[in-house]
Coordinates of C-alpha atoms and ligand atoms in Angstrom, one line a residue:
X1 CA 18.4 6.0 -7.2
X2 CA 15.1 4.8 -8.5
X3 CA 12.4 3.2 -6.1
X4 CA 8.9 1.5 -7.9
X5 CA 6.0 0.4 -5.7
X6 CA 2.9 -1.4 -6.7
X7 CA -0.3 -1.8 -4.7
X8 CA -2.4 -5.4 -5.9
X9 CA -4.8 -4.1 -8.7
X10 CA -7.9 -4.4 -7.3
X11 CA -11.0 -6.8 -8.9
X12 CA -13.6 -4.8 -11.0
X13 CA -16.8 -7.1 -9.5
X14 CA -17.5 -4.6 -7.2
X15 CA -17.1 -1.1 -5.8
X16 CA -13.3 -0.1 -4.0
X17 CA -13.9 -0.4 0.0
X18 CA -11.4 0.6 3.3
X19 CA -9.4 -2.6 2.6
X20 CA -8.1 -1.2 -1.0
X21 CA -7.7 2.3 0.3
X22 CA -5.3 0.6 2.9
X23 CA -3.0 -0.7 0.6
X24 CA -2.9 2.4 -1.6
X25 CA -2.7 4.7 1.1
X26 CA 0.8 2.6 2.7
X27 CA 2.1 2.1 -0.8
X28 CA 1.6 6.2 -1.1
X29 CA 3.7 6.8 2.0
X30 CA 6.4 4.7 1.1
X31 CA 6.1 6.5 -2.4
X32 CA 6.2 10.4 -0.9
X33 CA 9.0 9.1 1.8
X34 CA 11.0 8.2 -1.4
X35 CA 10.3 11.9 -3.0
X36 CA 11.1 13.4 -0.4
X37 CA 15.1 11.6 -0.5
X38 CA 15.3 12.6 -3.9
X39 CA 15.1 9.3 -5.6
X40 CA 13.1 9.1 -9.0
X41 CA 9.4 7.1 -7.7
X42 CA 7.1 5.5 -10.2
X43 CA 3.9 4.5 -7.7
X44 CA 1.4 2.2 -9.5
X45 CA -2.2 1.0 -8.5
X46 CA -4.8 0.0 -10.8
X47 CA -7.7 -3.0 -11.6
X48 CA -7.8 -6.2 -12.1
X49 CA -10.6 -6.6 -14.8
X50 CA -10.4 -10.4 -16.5
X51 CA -11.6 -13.9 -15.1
X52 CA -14.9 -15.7 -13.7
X53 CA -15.8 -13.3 -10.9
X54 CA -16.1 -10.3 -13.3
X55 CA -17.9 -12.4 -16.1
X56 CA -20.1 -13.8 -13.5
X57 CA -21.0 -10.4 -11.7
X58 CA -21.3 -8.7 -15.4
X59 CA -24.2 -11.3 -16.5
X60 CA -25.8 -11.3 -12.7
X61 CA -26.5 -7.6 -14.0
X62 CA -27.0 -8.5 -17.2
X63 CA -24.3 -6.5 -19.1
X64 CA -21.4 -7.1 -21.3
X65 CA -18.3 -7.8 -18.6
X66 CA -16.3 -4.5 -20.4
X67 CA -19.2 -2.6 -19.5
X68 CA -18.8 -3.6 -15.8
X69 CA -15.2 -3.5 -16.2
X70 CA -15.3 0.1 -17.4
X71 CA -17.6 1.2 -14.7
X72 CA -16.1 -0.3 -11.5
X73 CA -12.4 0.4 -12.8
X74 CA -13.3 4.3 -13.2
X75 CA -14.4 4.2 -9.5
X76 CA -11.3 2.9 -8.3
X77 CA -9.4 5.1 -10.6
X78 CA -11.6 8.0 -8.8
X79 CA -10.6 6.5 -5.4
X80 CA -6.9 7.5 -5.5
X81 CA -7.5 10.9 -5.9
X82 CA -9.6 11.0 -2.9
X83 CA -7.4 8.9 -0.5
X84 CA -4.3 11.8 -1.9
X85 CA -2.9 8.9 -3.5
X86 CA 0.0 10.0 -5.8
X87 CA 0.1 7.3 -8.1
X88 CA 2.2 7.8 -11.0
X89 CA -0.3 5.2 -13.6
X90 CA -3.9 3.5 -13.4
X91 CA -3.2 0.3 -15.0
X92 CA -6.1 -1.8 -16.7
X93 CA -5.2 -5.2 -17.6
X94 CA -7.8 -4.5 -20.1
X95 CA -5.5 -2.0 -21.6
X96 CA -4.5 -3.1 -25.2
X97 CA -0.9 -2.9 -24.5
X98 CA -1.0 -4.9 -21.0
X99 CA -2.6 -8.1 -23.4
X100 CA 0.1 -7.7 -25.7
X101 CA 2.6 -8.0 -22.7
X102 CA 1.3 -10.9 -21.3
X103 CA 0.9 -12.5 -24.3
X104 CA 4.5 -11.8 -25.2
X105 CA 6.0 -13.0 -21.9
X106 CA 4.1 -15.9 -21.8
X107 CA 5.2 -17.3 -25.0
X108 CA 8.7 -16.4 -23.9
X109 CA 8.1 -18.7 -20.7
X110 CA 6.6 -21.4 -23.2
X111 CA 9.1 -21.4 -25.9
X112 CA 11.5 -21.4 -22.4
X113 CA 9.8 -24.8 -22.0
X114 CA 7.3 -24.2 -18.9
X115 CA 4.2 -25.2 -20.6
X116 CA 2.6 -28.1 -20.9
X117 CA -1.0 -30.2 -21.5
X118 CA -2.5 -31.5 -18.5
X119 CA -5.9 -32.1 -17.2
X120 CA -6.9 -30.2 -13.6
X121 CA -9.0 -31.5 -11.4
X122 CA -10.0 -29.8 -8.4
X123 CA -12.7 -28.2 -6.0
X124 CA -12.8 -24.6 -7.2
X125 CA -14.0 -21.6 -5.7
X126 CA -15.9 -19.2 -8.6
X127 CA -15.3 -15.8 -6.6
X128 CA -11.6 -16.3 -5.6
X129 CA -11.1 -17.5 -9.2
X130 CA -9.1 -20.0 -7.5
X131 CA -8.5 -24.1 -6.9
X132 CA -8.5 -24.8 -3.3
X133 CA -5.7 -27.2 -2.0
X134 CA -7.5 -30.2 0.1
X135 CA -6.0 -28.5 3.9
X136 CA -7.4 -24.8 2.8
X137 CA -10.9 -26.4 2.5
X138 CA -13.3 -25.5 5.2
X139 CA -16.1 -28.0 6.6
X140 CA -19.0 -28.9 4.4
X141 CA -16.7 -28.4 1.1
X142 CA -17.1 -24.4 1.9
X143 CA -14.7 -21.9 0.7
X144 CA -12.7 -20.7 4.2
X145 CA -12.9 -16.8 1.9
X146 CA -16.6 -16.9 0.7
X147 CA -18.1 -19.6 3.0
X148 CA -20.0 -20.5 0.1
X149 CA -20.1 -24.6 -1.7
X150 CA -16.9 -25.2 -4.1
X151 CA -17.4 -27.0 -7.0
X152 CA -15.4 -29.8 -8.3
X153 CA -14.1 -28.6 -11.8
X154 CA -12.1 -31.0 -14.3
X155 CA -10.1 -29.2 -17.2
X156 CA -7.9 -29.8 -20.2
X157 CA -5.6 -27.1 -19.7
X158 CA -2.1 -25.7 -20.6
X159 CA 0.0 -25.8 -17.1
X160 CA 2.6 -23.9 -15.8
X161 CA 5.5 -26.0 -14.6
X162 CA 5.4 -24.7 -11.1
X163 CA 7.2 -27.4 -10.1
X164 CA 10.4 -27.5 -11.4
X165 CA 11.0 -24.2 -9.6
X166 CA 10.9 -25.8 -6.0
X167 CA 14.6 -25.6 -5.7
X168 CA 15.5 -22.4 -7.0
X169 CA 12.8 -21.1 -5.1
X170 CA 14.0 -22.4 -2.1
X171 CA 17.3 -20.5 -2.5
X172 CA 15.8 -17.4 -3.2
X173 CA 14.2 -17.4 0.3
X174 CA 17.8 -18.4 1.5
X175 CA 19.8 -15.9 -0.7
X176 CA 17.4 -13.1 -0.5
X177 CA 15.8 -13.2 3.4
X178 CA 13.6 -10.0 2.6
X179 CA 12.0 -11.0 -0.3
X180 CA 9.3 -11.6 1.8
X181 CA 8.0 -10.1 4.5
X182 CA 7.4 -9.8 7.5
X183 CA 9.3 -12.9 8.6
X184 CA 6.1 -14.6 9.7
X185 CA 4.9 -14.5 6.1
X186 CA 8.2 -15.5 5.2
X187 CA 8.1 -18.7 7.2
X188 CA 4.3 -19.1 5.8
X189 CA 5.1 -18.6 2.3
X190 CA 8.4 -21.2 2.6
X191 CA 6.8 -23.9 4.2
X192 CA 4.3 -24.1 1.2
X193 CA 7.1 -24.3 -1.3
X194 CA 8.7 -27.2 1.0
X195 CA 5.5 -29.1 1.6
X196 CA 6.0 -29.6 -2.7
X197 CA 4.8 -27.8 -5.6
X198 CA 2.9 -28.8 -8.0
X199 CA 1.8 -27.3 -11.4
X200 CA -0.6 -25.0 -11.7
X201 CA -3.2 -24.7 -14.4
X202 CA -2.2 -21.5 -16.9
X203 CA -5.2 -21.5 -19.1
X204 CA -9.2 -21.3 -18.9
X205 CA -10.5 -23.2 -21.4
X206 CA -14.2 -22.5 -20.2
X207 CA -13.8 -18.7 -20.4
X208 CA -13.9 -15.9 -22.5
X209 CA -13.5 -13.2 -20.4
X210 CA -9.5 -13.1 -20.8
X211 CA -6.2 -12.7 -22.6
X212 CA -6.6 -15.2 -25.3
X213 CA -3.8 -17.6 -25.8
X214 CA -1.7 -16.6 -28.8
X215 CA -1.1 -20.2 -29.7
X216 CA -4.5 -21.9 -29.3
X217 CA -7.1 -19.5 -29.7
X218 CA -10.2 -22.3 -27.7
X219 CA -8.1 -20.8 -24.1
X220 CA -7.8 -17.6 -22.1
X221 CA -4.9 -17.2 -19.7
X222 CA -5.9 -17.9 -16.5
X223 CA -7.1 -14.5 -14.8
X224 CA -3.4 -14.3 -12.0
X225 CA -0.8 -14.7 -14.9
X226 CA -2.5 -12.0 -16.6
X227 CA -3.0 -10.2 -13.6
X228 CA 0.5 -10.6 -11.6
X229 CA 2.0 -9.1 -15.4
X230 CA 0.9 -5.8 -14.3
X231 CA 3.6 -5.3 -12.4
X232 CA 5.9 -6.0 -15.3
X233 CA 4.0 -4.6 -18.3
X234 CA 3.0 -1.3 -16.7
X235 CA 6.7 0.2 -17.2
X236 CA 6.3 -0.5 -20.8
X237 CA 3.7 2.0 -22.0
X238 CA 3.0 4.2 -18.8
X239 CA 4.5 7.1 -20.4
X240 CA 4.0 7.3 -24.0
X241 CA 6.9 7.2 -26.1
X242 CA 8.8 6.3 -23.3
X243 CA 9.8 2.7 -22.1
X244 CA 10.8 2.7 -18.4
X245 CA 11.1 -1.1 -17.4
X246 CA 15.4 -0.3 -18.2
X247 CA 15.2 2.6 -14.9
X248 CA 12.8 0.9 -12.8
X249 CA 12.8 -3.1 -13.7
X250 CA 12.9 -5.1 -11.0
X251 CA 10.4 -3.3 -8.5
X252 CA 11.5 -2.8 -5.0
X253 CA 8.1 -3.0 -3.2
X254 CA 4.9 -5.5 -4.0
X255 CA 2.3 -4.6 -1.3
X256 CA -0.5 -6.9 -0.5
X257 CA -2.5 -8.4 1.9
X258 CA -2.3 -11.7 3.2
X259 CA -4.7 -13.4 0.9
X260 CA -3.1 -13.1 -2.1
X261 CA 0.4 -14.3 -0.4
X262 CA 0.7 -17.8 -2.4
X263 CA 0.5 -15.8 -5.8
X264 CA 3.1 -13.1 -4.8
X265 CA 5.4 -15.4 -3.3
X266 CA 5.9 -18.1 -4.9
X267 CA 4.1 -18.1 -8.3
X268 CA 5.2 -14.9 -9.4
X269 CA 9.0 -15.3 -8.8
X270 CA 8.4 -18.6 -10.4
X271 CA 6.9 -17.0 -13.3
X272 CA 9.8 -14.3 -13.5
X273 CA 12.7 -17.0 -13.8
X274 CA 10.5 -19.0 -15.9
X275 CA 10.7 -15.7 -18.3
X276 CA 14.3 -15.0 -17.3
X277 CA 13.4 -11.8 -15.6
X278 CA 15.1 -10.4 -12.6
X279 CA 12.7 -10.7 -9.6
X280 CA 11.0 -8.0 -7.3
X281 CA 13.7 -7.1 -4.2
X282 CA 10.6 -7.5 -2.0
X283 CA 7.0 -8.4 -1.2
X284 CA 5.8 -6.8 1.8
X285 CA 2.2 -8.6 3.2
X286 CA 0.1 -6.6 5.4
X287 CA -2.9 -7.6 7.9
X288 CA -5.8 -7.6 7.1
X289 CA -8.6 -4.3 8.3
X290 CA -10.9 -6.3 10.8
X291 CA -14.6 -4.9 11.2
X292 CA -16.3 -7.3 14.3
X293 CA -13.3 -9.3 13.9
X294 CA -14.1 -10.3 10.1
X295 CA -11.9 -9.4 7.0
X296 CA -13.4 -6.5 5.4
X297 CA -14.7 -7.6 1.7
X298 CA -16.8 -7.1 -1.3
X299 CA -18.2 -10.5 -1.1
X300 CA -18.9 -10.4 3.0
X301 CA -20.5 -6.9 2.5
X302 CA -19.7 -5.7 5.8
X303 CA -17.7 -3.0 4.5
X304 CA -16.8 0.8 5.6
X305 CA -16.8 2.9 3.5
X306 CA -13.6 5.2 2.7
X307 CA -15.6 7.9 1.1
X308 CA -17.9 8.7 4.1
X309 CA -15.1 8.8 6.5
X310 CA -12.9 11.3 4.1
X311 CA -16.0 13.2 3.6
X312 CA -16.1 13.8 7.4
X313 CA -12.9 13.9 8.4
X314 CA -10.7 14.5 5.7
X315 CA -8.5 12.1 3.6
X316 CA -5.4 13.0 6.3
X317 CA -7.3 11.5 8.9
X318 CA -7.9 8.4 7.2
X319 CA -4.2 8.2 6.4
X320 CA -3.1 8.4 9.8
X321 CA -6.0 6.1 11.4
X322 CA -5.2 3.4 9.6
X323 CA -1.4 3.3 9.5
X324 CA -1.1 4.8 13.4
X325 CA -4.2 2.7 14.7
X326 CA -3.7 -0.4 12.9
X327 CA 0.2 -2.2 13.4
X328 CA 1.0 -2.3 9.8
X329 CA 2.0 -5.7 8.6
X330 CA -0.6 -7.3 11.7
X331 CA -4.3 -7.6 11.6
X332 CA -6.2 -5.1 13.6
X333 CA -9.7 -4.1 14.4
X334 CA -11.1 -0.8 12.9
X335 CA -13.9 1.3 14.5
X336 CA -15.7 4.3 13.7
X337 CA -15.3 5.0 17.9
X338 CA -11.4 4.8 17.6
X339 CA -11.0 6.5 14.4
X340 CA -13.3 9.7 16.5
X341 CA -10.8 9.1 19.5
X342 CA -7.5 9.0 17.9
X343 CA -8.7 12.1 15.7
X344 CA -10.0 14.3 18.6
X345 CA -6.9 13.2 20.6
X346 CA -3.6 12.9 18.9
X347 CA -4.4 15.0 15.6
X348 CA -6.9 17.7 16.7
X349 CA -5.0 17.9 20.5
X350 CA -1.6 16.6 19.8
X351 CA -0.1 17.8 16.3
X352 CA -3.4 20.4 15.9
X353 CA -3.0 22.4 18.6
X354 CA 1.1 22.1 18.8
X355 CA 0.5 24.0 15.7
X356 CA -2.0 26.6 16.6
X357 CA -0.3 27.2 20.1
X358 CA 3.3 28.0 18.6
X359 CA 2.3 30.1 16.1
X360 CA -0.1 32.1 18.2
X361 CA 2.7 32.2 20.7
X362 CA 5.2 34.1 18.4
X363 CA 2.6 36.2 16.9
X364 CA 1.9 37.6 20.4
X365 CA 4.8 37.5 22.1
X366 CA 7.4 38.2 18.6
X367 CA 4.6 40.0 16.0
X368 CA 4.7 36.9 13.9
X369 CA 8.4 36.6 13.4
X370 CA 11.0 34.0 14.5
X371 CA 14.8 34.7 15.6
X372 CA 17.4 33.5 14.3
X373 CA 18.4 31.3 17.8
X374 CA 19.6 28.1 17.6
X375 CA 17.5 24.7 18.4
X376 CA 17.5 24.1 22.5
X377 CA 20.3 21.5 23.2
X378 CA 18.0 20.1 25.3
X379 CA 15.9 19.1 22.1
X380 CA 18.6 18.5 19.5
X381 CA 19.4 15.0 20.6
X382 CA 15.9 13.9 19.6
X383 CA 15.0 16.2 16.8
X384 CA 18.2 15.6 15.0
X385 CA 18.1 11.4 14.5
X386 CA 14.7 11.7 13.6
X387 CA 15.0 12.0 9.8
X388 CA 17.5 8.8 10.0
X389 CA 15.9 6.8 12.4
X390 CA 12.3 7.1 10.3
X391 CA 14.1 6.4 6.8
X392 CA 15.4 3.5 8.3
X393 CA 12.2 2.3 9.7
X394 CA 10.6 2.8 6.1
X395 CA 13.0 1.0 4.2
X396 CA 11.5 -1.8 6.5
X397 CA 8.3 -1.0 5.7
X398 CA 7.6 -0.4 9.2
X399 CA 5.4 2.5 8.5
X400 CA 3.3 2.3 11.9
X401 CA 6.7 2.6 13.8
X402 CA 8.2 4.8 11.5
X403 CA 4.9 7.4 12.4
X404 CA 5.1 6.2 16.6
X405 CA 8.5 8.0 15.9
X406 CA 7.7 10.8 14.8
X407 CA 4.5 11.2 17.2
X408 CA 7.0 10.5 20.1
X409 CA 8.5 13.8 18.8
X410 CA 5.1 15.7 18.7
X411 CA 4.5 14.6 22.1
X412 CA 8.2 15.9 23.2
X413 CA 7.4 19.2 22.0
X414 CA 4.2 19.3 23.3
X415 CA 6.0 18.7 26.6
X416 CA 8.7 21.4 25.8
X417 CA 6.1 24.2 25.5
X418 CA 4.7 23.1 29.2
X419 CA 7.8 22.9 30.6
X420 CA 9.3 26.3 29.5
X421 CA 5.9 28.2 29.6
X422 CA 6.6 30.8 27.4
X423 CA 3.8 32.7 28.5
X424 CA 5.7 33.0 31.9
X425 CA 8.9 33.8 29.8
X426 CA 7.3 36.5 27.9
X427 CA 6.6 38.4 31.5
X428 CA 10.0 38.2 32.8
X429 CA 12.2 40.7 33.2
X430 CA 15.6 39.7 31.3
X431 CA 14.2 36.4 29.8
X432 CA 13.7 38.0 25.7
X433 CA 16.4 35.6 24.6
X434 CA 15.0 33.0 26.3
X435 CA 12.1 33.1 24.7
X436 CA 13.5 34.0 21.3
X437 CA 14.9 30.5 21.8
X438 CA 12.1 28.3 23.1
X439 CA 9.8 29.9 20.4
X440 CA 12.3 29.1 17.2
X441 CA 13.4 25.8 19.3
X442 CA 9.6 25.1 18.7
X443 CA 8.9 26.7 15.0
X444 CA 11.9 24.0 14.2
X445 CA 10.8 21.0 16.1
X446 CA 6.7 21.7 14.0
X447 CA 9.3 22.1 10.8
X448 CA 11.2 19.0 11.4
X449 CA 7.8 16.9 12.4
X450 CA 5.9 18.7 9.5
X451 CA 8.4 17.2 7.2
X452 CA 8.6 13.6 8.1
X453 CA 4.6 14.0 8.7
X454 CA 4.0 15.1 5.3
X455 CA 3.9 11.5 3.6
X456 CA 1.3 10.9 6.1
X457 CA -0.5 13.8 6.3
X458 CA 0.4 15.6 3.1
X459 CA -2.5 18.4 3.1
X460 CA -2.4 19.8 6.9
X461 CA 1.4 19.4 7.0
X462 CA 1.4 21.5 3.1
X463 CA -0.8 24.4 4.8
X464 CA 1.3 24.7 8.0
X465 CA 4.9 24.2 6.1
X466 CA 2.9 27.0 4.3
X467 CA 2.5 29.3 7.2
X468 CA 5.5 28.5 8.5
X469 CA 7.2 29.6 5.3
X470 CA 8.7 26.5 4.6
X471 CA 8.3 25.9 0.5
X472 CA 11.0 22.4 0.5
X473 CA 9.4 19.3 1.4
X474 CA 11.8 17.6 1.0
X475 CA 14.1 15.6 3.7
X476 CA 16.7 18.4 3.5
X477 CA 14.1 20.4 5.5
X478 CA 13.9 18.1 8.5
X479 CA 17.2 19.7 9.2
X480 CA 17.7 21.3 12.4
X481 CA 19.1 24.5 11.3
X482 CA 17.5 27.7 12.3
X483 CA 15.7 30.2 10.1
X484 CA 14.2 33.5 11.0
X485 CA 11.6 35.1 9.2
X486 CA 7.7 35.6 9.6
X487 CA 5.0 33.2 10.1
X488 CA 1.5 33.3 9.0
X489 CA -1.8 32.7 11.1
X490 CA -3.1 28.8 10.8
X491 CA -6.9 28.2 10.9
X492 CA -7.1 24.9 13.1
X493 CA -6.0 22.2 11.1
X494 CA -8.1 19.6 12.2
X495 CA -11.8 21.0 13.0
X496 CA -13.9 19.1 15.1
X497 CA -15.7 17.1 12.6
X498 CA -19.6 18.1 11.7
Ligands
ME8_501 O1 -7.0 -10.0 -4.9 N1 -7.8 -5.6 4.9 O2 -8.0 -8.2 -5.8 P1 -9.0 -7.7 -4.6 C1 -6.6 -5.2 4.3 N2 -7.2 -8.8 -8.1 N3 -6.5 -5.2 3.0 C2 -7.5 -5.5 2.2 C3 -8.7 -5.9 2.7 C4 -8.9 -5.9 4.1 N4 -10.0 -6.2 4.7 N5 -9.5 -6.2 1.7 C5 -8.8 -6.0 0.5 C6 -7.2 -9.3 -5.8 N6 -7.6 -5.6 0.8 C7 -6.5 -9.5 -7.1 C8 -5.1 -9.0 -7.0 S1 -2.6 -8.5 -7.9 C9 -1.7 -9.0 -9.2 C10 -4.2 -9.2 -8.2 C11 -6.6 -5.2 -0.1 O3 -9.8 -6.6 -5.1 C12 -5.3 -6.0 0.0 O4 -4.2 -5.3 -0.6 O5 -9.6 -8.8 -3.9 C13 -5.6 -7.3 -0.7 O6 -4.5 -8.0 -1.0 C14 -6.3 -6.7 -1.9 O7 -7.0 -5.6 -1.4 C15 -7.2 -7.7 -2.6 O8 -7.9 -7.0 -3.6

């Protein structure tokens, strides 16, 4: 089993925000949940570093666009470290062998006969890099993105014949119901094929700043052909020597947001028959990060940013807030005050202290060592579909309800350890096996949550898997069996912050 996820590669014109950590932070979980079943992960991110809005912020600073290109793509490269991102390649499409990709595949999809002359004309927005349909056009001729003027651009281009793939298009939605989703997106993304397609321009003859055009050397392939490739070319030369696109061709998971739906869904399938390429098994569009009820971006400059918030709290933290706070696959509002509340509450209170309270507990009341007693019946029922019930929810890509599961399972023990007190236990005459049972019932429940946590969490679930012995992370260990054996002492693993 093999299972290859991809986060959008992110534009170069400017510095990575919370928006991008979003994306690569979900496509990580999904990426660790797959380790952790055993199946053979390839995780990629990377930048987007060709088209107008790079050339244009390059000469705003007055340096060559590689030089910009170089020095934004190293700070998002930087990023995934930070965020505990466990991507398996950075990709560049300024990477030499990326342009060779492109520019073999889309000579395949010309000699396939999808290319043709044409001349565009069209109002054009310069930062989305993008034509602008006549209903996605806000008052006053502004961009509905950037609220700033679009320009009406005319163009002797090579197209892409967009539109002879209406109707196998169509039955790709039909035949394949997840290829998008969620459904909403679905429904979105279907009623633009239906309304018509038309084709789309391939080529930049304006531009420099590109993948030149193998057979006509005035034009630069237009910056989301090159771009969308990524996906594709990446396998090819991520590990030297080795060409994987035969073990993980066609990708199972394309996260993105919602702006960058049109391309995913419908050109880049398009693109992939076009090349007679098997297509992606799904593209999975998420909400967008509000901040005062705005999408979060570069060009909007209201932006948070992800490295003050891990600096404070921790990468963990930013994990969880966003995927736990946030309704993944819906928009939702982030705040500084509800990240602070959720952390003080449900990871310092909730998983934090579960922690620190159970293993205190068997160090004082059991010298720091666990019995061999079974798990409480009373807890098995929950504890023991856990593992399932969150695989399942992943494989939806339902990664906010795949963590409420799980918390509904801290909470539960939480719960457990009020309502057998095992300090009262511990004073009773004839109640030692009792106890032995409530505290390994617990030291399993904190091993079974630990493990399904750890894709979310995956430092403070390492140190107390750690103390509690426990050196598989993998699913196998969200077993309820019992172990004996000793624990270790746990400094508190989330500190209230500085
Ligand atoms: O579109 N909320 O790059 P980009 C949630 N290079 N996610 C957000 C977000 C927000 N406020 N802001 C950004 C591009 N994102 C192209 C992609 S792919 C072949 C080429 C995330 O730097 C989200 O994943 O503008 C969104 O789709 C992506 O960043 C856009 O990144």
């Amino acid at each position: 089993m093999s299972f290859y996820v991809t986060t959008p590669i992110y534009y170069v014109n400017a510095a990575p925000h919370l928006g991008h950590a979003y994306t690569t932070i979900a496509a990580d979980v999904m990426a660790r949940h797959h380790r952790q079943r055993g199946e053979e992960v390839f995780f990629l991110t990377g930048t987007d570093e060709h088209g107008e809005p790079v050339a244009d912020a390059a000469h705003a600073l007055g340096i060559d666009p590689q030089e910009l290109a170089d020095r934004n793509s190293e700070r998002f490269r930087a990023l995934a470290p930070r965020i505990d991102a466990s991507n398996d390649f950075f990709i560049r499409t300024t990477d030499a062998e990326h342009i060779a990709k492109v520019q073999e595949v889309l000579s395949l999809v010309r000699k396939n006969g999808y290319v043709h002359k044409g001349v565009y004309e069209g109002w054009y927005c310069p930062k989305c890099a993008d034509f602008k349909a006549e209903n996605e056009i806000d008052e006053g001729n502004l961009c509905p993105i950037h609220h700033i003027p679009l320009t009406r651009e005319q163009e002797e281009n090579y197209f892409f014949a967009l539109s002879r793939f209406q109707q196998r298009l169509e039955a790709l939605y039909e035949e394949q119901r997840g290829f998008v989703g969620p459904t909403s997106r679905r429904n979105e993304a279907l009623s633009f094929i239906r309304s018509g397609l038309r084709d789309v321009p391939l080529t930049r003859r304006r531009l420099t700043w590109g993948v030149p055009v193998p057979w006509d050397s005035q034009h630069v392939f237009y910056v989301w052909f090159d771009a969308l490739l990524n996906y594709f070319s990446a396998l090819s030369y991520a590990r030297p020597g080795e060409d994987l696109t035969g073990a993980l061709w066609p990708a199972d998971c394309h996260l993105i947001a919602k702006d960058i739906l049109r391309f995913h869904a419908v050109y880049w399938p398009a693109l992939l028959m076009a090349a007679e390429l098997p297509l992606p098994r799904r593209v999975f569009v998420h909400g967008y990060l509000l901040m005062e009820g705005e999408k979060m971006s570069k060009s909007l400059g209201n932006v948070l940013d992800p490295f003050e918030v891990i600096d404070r709290f921790g990468s963990d933290a930013l994990r969880f807030y966003l995927l736990r706070d946030v309704s993944f696959g819906q928009d939702g509002s982030v705040s500084t005050a509800s990240f602070e509340q959720r952390y003080e509450s449900e990871l310092a209170n909730e998983y934090g202290n579960l922690a620190s309270r159970v293993i205190a507990m068997v160090h004082r009341y059991r010298d720091g060592t666990v019995s061999e007693a079974e798990l409480d019946p009373e807890l098995s029922d929950e504890l023991e579909g856990a593992a399932a019930e969150v695989s399942a929810l992943i494989d939806e890509v339902e990664l906010t309800q795949a963590l409420d599961a799980i918390w509904r399972r801290v909470r539960r023990l939480n719960r457990y350890v009020e309502e057998r007190a095992p300090w009262r236990l511990a004073k009773e005459e004839g109640a030692a096996a009792e106890l032995d049972q409530v505290l390994a019932s617990l030291v399993i429940g904190l091993r079974v949550v630990s493990v399904l946590l750890h894709p979310y969490l995956p430092a403070a679930t390492g140190v107390l898997l750690d103390a509690l012995g426990v050196s598989d992370r993998s699913l196998k260990a969200a077993a309820c069996t019992s172990a004996s054996g000793g624990i270790s002492r746990l400094e508190p693993l989330f500190p209230k912050a500085e």
